[in-house]
Coordinates of C-alpha atoms and ligand atoms in Angstrom, one line a residue:
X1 CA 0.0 0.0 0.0
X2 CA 1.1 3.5 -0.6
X3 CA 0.3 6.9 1.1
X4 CA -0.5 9.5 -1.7
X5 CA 0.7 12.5 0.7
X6 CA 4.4 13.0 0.8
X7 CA 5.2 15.2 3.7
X8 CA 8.7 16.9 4.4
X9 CA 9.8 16.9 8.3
X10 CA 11.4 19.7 9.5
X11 CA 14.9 18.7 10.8
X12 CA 18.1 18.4 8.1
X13 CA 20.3 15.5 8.4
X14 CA 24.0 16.2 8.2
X15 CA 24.3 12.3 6.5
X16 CA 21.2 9.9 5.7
X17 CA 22.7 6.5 5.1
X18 CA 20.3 4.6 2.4
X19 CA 21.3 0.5 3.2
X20 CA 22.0 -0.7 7.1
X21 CA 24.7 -3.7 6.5
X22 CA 28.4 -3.5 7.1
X23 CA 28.8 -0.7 4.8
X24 CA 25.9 1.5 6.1
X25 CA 25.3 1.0 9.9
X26 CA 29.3 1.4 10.5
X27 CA 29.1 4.6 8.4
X28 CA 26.0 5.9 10.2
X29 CA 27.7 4.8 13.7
X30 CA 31.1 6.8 12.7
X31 CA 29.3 9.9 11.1
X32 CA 27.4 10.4 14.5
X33 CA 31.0 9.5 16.8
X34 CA 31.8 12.7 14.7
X35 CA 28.8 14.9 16.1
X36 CA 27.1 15.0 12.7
X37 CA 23.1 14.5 12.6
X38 CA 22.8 11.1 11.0
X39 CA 20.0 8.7 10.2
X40 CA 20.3 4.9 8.7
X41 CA 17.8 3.5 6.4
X42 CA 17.1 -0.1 5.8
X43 CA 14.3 -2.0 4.3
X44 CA 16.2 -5.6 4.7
X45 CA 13.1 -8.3 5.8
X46 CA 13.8 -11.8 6.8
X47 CA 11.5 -14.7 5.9
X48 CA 9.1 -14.3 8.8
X49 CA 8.6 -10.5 7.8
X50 CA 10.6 -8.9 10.4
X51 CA 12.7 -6.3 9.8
X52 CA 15.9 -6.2 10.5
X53 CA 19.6 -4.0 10.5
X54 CA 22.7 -5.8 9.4
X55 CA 22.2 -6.6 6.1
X56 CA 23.1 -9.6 4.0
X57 CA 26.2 -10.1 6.6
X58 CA 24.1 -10.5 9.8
X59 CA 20.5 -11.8 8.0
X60 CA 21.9 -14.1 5.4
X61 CA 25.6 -13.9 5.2
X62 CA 28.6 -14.0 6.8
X63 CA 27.3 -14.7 10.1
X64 CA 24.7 -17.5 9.9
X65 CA 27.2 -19.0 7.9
X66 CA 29.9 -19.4 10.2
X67 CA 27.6 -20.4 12.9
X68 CA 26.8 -23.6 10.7
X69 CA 30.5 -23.8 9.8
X70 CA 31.2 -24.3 13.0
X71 CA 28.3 -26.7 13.9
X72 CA 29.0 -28.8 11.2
X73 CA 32.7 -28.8 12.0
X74 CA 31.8 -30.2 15.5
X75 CA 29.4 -32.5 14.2
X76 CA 32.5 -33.9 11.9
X77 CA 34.8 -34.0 14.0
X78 CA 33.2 -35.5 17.0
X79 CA 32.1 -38.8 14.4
X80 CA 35.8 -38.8 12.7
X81 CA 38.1 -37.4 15.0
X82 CA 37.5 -37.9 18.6
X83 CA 38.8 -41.5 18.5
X84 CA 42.3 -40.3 17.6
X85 CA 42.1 -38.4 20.8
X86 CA 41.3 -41.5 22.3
X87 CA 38.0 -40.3 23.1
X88 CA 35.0 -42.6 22.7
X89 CA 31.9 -41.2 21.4
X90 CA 28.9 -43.3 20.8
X91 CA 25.3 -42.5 19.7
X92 CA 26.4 -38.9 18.2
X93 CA 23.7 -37.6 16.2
X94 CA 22.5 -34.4 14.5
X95 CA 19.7 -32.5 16.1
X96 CA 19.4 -30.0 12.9
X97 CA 16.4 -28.5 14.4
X98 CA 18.4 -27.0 17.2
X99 CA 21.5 -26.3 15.1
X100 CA 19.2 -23.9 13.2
X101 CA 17.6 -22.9 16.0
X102 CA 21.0 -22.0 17.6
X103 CA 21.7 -20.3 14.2
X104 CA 19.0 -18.1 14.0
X105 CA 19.2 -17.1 17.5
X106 CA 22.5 -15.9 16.9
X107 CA 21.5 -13.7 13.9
X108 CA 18.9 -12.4 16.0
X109 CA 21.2 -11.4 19.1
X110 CA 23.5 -9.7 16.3
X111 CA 20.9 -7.7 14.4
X112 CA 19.5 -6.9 17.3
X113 CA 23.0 -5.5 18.7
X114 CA 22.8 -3.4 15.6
X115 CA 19.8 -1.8 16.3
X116 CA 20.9 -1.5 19.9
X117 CA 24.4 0.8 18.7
X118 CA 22.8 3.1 16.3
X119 CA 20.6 4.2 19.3
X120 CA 23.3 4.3 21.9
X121 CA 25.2 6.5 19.4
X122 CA 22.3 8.7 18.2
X123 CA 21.5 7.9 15.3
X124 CA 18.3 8.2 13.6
X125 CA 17.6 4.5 12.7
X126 CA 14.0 4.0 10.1
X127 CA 13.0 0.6 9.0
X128 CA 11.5 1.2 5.2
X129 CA 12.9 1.8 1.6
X130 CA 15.1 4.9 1.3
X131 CA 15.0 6.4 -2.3
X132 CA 17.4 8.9 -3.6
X133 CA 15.3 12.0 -4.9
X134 CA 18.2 14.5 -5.3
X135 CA 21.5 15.4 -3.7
X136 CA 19.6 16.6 -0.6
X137 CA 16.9 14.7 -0.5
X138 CA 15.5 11.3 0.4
X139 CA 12.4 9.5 0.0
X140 CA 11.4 7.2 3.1
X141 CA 9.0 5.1 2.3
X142 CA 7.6 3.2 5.7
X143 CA 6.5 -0.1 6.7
X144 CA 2.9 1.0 6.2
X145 CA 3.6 2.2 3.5
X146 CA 3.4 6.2 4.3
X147 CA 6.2 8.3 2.5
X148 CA 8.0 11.0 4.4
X149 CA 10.7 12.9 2.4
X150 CA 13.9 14.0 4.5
X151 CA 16.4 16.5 3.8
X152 CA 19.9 16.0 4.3
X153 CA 23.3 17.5 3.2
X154 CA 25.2 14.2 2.4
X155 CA 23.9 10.9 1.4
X156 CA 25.6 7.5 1.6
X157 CA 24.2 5.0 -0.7
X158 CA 25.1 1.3 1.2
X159 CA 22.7 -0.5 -0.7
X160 CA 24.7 -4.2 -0.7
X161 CA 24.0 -6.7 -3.1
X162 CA 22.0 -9.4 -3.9
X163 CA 22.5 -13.3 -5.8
X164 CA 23.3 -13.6 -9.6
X165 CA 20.3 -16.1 -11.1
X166 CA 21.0 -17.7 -13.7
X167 CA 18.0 -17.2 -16.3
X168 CA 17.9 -21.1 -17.5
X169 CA 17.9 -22.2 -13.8
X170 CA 14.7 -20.4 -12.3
X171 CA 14.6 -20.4 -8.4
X172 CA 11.7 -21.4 -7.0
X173 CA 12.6 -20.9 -3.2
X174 CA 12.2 -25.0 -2.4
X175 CA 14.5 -26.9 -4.6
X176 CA 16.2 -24.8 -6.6
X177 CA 17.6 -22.2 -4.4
X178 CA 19.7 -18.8 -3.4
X179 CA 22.8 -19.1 -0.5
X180 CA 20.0 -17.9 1.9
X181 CA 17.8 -20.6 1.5
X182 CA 20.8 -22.9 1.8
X183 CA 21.1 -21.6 5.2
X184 CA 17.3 -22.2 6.2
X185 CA 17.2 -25.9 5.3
X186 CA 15.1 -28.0 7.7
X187 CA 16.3 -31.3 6.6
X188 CA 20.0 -32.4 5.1
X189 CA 18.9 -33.0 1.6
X190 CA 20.2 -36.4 0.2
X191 CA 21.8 -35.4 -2.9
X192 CA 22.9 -31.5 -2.9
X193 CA 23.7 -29.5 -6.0
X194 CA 25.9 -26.7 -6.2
X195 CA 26.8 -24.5 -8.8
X196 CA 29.4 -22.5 -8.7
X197 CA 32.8 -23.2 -6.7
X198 CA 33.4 -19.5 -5.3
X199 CA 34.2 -19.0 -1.5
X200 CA 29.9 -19.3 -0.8
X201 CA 29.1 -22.4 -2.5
X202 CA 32.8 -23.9 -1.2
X203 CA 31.1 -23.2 2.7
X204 CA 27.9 -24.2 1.6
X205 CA 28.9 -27.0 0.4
X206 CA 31.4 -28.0 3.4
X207 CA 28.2 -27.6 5.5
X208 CA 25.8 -30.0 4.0
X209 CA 28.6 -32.5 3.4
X210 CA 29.5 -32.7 6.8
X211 CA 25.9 -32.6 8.0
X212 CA 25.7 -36.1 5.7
X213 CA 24.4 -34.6 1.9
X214 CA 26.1 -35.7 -1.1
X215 CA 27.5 -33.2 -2.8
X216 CA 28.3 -32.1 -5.9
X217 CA 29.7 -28.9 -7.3
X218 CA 29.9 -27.7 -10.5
X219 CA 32.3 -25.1 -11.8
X220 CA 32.4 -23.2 -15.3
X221 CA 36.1 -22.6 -15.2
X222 CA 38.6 -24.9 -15.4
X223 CA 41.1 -23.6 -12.6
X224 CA 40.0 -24.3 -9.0
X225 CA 39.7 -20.9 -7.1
X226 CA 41.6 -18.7 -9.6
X227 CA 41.6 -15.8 -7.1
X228 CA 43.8 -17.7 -4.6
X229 CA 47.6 -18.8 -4.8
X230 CA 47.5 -21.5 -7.0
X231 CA 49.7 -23.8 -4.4
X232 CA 46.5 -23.5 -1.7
X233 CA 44.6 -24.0 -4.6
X234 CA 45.9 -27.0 -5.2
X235 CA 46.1 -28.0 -1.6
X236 CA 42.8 -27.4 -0.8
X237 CA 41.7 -29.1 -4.3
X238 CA 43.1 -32.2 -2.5
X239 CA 41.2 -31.4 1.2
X240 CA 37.5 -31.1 -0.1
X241 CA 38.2 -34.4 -2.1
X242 CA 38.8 -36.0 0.9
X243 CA 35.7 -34.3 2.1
X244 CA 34.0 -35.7 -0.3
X245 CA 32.8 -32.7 -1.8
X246 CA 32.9 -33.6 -5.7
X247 CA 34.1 -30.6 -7.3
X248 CA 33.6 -30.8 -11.6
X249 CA 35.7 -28.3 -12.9
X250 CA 35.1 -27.1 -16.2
X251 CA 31.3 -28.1 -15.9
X252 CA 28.9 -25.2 -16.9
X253 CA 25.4 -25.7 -16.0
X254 CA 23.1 -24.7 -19.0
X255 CA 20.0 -25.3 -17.3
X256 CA 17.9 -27.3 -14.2
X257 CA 14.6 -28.0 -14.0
X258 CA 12.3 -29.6 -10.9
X259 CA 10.3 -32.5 -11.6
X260 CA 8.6 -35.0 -9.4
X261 CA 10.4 -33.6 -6.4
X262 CA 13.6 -33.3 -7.9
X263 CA 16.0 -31.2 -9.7
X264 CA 17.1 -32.7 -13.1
X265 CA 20.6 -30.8 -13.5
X266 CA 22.0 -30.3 -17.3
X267 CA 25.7 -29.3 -17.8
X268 CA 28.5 -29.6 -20.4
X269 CA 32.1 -30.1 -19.6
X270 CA 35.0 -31.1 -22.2
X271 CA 33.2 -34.8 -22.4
X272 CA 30.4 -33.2 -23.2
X273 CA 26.7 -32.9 -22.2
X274 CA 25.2 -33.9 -18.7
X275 CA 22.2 -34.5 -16.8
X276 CA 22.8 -34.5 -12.5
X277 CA 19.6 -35.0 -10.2
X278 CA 19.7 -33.7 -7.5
X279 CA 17.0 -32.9 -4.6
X280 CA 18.1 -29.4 -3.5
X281 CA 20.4 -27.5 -6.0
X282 CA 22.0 -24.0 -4.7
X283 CA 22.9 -21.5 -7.2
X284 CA 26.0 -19.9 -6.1
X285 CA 27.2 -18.0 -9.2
X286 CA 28.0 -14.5 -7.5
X287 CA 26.3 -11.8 -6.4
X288 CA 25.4 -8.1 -8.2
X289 CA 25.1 -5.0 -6.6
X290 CA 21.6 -3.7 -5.9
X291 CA 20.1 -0.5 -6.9
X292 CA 16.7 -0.8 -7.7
X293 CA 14.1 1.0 -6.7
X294 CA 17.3 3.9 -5.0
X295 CA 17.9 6.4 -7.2
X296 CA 15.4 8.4 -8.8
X297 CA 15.4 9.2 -12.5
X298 CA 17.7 12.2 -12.9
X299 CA 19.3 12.5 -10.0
X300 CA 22.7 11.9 -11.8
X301 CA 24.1 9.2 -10.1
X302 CA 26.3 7.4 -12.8
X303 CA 26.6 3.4 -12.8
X304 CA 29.6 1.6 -14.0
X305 CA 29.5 -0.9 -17.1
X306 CA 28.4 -3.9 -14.7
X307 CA 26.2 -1.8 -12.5
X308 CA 28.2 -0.6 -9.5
X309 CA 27.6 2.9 -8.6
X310 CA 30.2 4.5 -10.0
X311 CA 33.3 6.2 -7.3
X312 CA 36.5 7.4 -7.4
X313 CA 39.1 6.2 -4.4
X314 CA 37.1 7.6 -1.5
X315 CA 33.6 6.8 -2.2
X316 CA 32.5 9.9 -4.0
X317 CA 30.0 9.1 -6.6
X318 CA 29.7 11.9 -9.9
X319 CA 27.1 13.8 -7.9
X320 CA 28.7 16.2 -5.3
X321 CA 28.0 15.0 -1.4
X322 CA 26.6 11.5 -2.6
X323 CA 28.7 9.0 -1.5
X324 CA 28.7 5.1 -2.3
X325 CA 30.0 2.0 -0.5
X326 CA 30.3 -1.8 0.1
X327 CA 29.0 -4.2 -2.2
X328 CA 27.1 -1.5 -4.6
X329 CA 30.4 0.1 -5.7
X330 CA 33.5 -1.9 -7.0
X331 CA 35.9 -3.9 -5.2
X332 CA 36.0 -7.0 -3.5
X333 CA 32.6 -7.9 -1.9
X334 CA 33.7 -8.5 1.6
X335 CA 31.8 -6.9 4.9
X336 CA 35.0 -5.9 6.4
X337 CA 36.1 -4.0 2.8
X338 CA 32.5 -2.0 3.0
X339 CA 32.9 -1.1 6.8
X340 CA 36.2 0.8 6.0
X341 CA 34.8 1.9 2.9
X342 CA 31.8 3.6 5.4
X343 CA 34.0 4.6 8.1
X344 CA 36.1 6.7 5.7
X345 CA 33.5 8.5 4.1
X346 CA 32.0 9.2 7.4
X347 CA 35.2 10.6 8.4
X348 CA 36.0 12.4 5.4
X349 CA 32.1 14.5 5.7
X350 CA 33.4 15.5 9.0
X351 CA 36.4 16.8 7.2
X352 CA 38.6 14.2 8.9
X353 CA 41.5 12.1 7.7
X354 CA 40.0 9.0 5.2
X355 CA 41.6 6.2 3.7
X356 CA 41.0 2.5 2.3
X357 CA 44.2 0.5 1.5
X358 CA 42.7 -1.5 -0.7
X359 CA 46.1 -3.7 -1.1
X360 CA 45.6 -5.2 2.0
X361 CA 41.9 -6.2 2.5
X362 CA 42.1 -9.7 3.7
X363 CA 40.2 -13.0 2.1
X364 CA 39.0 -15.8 4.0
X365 CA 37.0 -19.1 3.1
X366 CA 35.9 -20.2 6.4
X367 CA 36.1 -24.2 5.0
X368 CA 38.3 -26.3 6.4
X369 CA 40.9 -26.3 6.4
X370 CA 40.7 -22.8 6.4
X371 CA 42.0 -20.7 3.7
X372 CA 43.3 -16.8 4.0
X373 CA 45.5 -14.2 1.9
X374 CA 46.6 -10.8 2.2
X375 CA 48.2 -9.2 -0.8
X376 CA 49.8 -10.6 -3.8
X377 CA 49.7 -14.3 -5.3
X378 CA 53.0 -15.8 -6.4
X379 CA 51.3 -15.7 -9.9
X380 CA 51.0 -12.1 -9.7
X381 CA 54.6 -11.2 -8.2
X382 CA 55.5 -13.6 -11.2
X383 CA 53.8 -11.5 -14.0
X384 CA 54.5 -8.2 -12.3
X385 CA 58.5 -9.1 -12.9
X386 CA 60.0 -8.0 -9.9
X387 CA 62.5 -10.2 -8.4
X388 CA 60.8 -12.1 -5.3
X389 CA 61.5 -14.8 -2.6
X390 CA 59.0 -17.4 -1.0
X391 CA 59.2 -18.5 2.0
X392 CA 56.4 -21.4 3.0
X393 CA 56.2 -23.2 6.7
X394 CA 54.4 -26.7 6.5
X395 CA 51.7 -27.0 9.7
X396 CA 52.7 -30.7 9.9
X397 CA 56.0 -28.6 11.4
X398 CA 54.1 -26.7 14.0
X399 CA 53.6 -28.2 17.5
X400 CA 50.3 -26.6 18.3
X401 CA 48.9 -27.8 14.9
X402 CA 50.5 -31.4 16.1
X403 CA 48.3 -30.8 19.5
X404 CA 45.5 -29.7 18.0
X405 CA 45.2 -33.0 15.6
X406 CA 45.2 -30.1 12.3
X407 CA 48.7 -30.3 11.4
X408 CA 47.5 -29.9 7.3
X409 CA 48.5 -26.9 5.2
X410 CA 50.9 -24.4 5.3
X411 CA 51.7 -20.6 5.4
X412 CA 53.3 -19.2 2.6
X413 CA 55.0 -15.8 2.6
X414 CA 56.2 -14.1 -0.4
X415 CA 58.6 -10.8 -0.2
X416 CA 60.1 -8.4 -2.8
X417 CA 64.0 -9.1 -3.2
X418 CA 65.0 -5.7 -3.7
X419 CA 63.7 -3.8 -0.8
X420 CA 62.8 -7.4 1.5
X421 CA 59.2 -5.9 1.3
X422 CA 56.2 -8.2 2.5
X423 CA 53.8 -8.4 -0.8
X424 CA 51.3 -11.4 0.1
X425 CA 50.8 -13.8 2.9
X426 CA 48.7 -17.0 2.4
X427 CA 47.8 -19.4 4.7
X428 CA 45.4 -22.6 4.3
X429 CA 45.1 -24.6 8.0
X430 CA 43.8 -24.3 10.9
X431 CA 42.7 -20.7 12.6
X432 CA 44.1 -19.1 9.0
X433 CA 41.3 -16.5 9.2
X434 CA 42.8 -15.5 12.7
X435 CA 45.9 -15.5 11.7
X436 CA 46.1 -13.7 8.5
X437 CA 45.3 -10.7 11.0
X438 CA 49.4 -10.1 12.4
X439 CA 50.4 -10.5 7.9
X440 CA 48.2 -7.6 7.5
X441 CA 49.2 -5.6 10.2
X442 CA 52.6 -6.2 8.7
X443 CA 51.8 -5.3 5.7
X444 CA 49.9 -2.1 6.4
X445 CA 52.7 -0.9 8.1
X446 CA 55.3 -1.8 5.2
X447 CA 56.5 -4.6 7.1
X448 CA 59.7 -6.6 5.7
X449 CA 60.9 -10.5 5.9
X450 CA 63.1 -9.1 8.7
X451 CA 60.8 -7.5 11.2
X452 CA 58.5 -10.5 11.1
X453 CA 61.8 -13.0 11.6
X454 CA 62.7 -10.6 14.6
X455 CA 59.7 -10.7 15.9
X456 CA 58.8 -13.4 18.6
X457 CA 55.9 -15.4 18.4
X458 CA 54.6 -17.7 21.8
X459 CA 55.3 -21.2 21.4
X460 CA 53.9 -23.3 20.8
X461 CA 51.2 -21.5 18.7
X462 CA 49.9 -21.4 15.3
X463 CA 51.0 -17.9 14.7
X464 CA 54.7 -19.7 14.4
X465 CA 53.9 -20.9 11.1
X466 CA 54.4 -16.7 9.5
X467 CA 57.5 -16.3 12.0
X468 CA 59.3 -19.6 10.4
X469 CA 57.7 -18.7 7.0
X470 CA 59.7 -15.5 6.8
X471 CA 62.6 -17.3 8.1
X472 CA 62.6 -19.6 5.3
X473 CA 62.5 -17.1 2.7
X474 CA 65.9 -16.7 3.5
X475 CA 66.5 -20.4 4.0
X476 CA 67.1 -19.5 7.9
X477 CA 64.0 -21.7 9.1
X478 CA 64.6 -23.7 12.1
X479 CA 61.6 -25.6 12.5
X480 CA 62.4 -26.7 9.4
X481 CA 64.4 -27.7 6.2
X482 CA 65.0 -25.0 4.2
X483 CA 64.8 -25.6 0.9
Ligands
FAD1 P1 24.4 -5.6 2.4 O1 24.9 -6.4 3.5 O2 23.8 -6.4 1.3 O3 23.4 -4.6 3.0 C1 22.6 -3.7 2.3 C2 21.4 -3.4 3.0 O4 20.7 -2.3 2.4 C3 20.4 -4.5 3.1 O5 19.8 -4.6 4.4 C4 19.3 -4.1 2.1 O6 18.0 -4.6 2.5 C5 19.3 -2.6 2.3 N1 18.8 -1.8 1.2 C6 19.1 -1.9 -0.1 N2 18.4 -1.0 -0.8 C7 17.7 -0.2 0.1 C8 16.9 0.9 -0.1 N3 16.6 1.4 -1.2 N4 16.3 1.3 1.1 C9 16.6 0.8 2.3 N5 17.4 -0.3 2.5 C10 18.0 -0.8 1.4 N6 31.7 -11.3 3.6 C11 32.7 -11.4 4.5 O7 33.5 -10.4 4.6 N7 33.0 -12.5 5.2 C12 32.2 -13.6 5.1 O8 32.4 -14.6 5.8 C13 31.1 -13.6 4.2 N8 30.3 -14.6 4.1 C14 29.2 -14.5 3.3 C15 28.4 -15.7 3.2 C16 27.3 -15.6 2.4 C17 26.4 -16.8 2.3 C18 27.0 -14.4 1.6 C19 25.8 -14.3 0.8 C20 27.8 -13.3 1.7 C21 28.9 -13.4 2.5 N9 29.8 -12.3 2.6 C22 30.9 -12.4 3.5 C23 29.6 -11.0 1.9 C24 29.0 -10.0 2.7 O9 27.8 -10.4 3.2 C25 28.8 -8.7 1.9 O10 30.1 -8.3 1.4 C26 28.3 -7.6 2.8 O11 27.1 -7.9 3.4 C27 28.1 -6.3 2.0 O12 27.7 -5.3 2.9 P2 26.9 -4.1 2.4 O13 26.5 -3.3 3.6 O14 27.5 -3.4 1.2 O15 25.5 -4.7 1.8
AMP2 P1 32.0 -16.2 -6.8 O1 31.7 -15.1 -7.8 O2 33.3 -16.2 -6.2 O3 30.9 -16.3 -5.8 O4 31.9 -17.6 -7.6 C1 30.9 -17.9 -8.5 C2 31.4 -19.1 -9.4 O5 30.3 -19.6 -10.2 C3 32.5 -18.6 -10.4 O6 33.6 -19.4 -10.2 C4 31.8 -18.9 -11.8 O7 32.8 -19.4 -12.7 C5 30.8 -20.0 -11.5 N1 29.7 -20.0 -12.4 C6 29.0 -19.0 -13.0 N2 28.1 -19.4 -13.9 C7 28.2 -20.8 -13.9 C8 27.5 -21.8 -14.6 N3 26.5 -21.6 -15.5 N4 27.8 -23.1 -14.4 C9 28.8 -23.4 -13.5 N5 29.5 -22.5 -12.8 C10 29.2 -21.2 -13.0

């Protein structure tokens, strides 16, 4: 239903943030730490109808994602794992009811934290569709549908990003389905699809494996995750085997349909074509940004080729005092990358200091083993031509990986030879995610192979792995061989 009367309220915003997930409630959050009138807008709704702050990360995302990471982990574990601890475990069985249970409570206590900080730092927070109606102006369009129009004198446009679909592979919610469905299952589905082998249908897939599904995933390209270092590539290639997750490489999915409760699957790979049935089938083929319904016509905010709002280097779209960040605008589409993105404009309206270092925005896959990276891949130093050195410390080496029964993978370190400068880190094993965090501080402060060697780590822990890792790239490891 909507109002017909549009009514203007009184007060002007100093910032109106359109889009309340990692990018747009950190934003709001920072531009009122910095005294300026702000208000967040966010029209996210999750499948009972509530509304919610927090975005894809919180709802859908990053968060309900790692909570069944981590139940499925335990789940695994406990059945495979606990003997070699000399642990006997009988009768172990999955309750998925109250694994989801536990997983939506734990989305609900973080959206409802979010909600709880833009109060405590003032800001304005509305529940509703925000629409862009010039530089100054916003449309809010409530829950009941009543449309208020607020005046402001910046805007930041944090409107995220929602799932590529495929056009020959409709969804219809039930079997064939988005990464949040995957999330909501109520039952392990027998025989699990998954197209697309990016860092989401790698953890969706880990999940339902683990919880007992068979699963296979199929990938258009023929070279496994050609984002990451091609030797973690290859070693976690050889991990989800033993998994079990059945990764088809080269195998483009042309088209699915459902029939008699399940999904009939066609693909072609180099063999040529193929039918898969499966009884759930995720679509995991990437995500676009989302602006529809935000901007209204004229307003003058330009796109890019592929639909990203178009910015320069701090988040200034091509209409003065309209900003853009996160997942709308270009870059990697991580939470953490859109928080700083947020933060710095926030700043920057304050007429503060603003920056993004975009070369050292961390990636994690939260599979296991885990898989992180800061910086450069060897296969990028390669082609850039400047003379480097790897260094690269096995976990099977580390006596805290030993303890913890995770001794696979390895950290990998790779420095300039000139100046001894730290240009990517890359680590696949246990805790990587955590761990990546001390090669990024390095490498934001311009860290070299040397302060890292110099620096002591606690024994016996993990973080070991970088310290001998640098070592090595001067053959001075002493945990292990160099070679
Ligand atoms: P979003 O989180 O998409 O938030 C945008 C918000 O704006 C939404 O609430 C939307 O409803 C609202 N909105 C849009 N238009 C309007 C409008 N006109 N008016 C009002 N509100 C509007 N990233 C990581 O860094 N780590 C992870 O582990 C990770 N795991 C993920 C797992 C899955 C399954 C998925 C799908 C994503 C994952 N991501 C992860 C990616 C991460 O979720 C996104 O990068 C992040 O949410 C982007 O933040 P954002 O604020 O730009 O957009
Ligand atoms: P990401 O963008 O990292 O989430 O990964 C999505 C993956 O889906 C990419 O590796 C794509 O190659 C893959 N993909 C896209 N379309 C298809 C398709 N039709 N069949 C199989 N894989 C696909």
């Amino acid at each position: 239903m909507s109002a017909a009367v549009t009514t203007a309220e009184a007060e002007v915003f100093d910032v109106i943030v359109i889009g309340g997930g990692p990018a747009g409630y950190p934003a709001a959050i920072r531009a009122a730490q910095n005294k300026l009138k702000a208000a967040c807008i966010d029209e996210w709704k999750n499948f009972d109808g509530s509304y919610a702050f927090g975005g894809t990360c919180l709802n859908a995302g990053c968060i309900p994602s790692k909570a069944l990471l981590e139940s499925s982990e335990l789940y695994h574990r406990a059945r495979e794992e606990f003997a070699v601890h000399g642990i006997k475990a009988s009768g172990i069985e999955l309750d998925l009811a109250a694994m989801q249970k536990r997983r939506a409570s734990i989305v609900k206590m973080m959206t409802g934290g979010i909600t709880a900080l833009l109060k405590a730092n003032g800001v304005k927070a509305y529940q509703g569709h925000g629409r862009l109606l010039a530089a100054d102006q916003v449309e809010l369009t409530g829950p009941d549908g009543a449309k208020t129009v607020l005046k402001t004198k910046h805007v930041i446009l944090a409107s995220g990003s929602v799932p590529v679909q495929l056009k020959s592979v409709p969804h219809d919610g039930k079997f064939i389905v988005d990464s949040w469905n995957a999330l909501e299952f109520d039952a392990v589905p027998q025989r699990l699809g998954v197209i697309g082998a990016g860092v989401i249908g790698l953890e969706l897939g880990s999940v339902w494996r683990r919880l007992g599904s068979t699963v296979t995933v199929l990938e258009a390209t023929d070279q496994f995750l050609p984002m990451a270092d091609q030797a973690v590539a290859r070693e976690a290639q050889h991990h989800f085997k033993k998994l079990g997750l059945d990764i088809k490489l080269g195998a483009k999915v042309s088209s699915a349909a459902v029939s008699g409760g399940a999904v009939s699957v066609s693909y072609a790979d180099a063999q040529g074509e193929h039918q898969l049935t499966v009884d759930k089938l995720v679509v995991a083929v990437g995500r676009r940004p989302f602006t529809e319904g935000l901007i209204a016509a004229g307003v003058g905010v330009a796109l890019d080729a592929r639909g990203f709002i178009a910015v320069d280097e701090h988040c200034r779209s091509s209409v003065p005092n309209v900003w853009a960040v996160g997942d709308v605008v270009r870059g990697p589409m991580l939470a953490h990358k859109g928080k700083e993105e947020g933060v710095m404009v926030a700043d920057l309206i304050a007429g503060l200091y603003g920056e993004v270092n975009y070369k050292t925005i961390p990636s994690v896959i939260y599979t296991a083993p885990e898989i992180a990276w800061v910086g450069l891949t060897e296969e990028q130093v390669k082609a850039s031509g400047r003379a480097y050195k790897v260094g690269s410390f096995p976990f099977t080496a580390s006596g805290r990986a030993r303890a913890m029964e995770a001794s696979i993978g390895f950290t990998k370190l790779i420095a300039a030879v000139d100046d001894d400068e730290i240009l990517g880190v890359h680590i696949i094993g246990p805790m990587a995610g955590e761990l990546i965090g001390e090669a990024v501080l390095a490498m934001e402060y311009s860290a070299s192979t040397e302060d890292i060697q110099r620096t002591i780590h606690a024994h016996p822990t993990l973080s070991e792995g970088l310290h001998e890792a640098a070592l090595a790239a001067d053959k001075r490891a002493i945990d292990a061989i160099n070679r």
